[in-house]
Amino acid sequence: NNPSNQNVYYIILDAMLSVEAAQQMAIIDDANVVKKIEKLGLRYIDKSLSTYDKTFLTLTSIFYAAYHYREGDERYPNELIFFPFIMDEKDLNVPLISYLNQVSSTLYWIGNYMLPCFESLHYNCIYTSKIIEKISSLMTFFKTTPFRGIFRKIGAHSSQDAIGRFLTIIQRKGLPKKPFFAFIHQLAPHPPFSFTKTCGFAKVEKKGGKGIEGGYSDSYYCALQKIKEFMKTINKLDPDAIVVIQADHAWTFDDKINFTQGGKIFNAVKAPNSCFDKYGEPKTNVNSIRFVLNCAYGFDMPYRKDIHYRGFHFDELPQKGTVVEESVY
């Protein structure tokens, strides 16, 4: 209904805790973070929660615009049935691609070395160095070897910075001429902690995570800096665009003590006030993508119940391959 064909920028800040949780856990000490974010044109949505606590589950829920896996479902056999592997098919059957095709909008995917973009005729990959991209795609197999440290020094940190790579491209080549949906997966503040607070390259990868002195804290501040850089550029080049900046899951330092913090995600949206008035504030990943499809393209997709599911890895017996609903707030 009445599609606006606005460009959409959907940014994932991997493992980015909500501002409230980050302040409570002494990861950041800036009391004015939300005010600074909202000065950039974003609306910060507090008490947001991730649909799942695992990247591959949450990103699948975004591309399906639905809770694709629920408590009580049959165990999933492995991660190969989820994102990004669902994108590596000749006959792509992913709902988000179908929705974008209906409104003649093109998907641009900017990945990272953990989840690199797959070449496809159905969407476009964006990266500045094909050599680094190809090597980075092997990092899953070499992450426990000395090769990881070597790769950090030759370019892995730049592959983590999907926002920076995207900004470099559009500042050099300009925006695509036709309507598009940019999916940008920033591997930060998720480990490896390769950045300083001001987004310089940390020569020594910090192992610490918790608190002001930990590597996670530096990466969190860098992520805030990247938000600022991105919004200043997009507000100038594409002022009418819709922007979602949110985490796929949050971060925990002790599952037994702080597990519920793992569902409390950063979530900020730039969109016309009329869309917020009509659809309300989206507080989960699933409802955020539904908000975007409604606001930008004229779909009429109702929100789903706000639910956070905890997934279990394959070494977590006896619950491996299942999810359970967890209360976050």
Coordinates of C-alpha atoms in Angstrom, one line a residue, residues 8 17 42 51 74 84 94 97 99 101 108 112-113 126 128 157 168 197 202 204 213 267 273 313 322:
V8 CA 16.8 1.3 3.9
L17 CA 24.3 -4.5 24.8
L42 CA 17.7 8.2 15.6
T51 CA 14.6 -12.6 19.2
E74 CA 12.1 -30.6 16.6
P84 CA 24.1 -17.1 6.2
V94 CA 14.2 -16.2 1.5
I97 CA 14.4 -11.2 -0.8
Y99 CA 9.4 -8.8 -0.3
N101 CA 11.6 -8.0 -5.3
Y108 CA 23.2 -5.0 -0.8
N112 CA 32.4 -9.7 7.8
Y113 CA 35.0 -12.4 8.0
I126 CA 30.0 -5.1 -1.2
T128 CA 36.7 -3.2 -0.8
H157 CA 40.0 -5.7 11.5
T168 CA 34.2 4.2 1.8
K197 CA 37.8 3.6 21.9
A202 CA 44.4 -2.1 18.8
V204 CA 47.3 -6.1 21.0
E213 CA 39.2 -1.5 31.1
N267 CA 18.1 -0.7 19.2
N273 CA 7.1 9.9 13.0
H313 CA 24.9 -25.1 21.2
T322 CA 16.7 -26.5 20.9

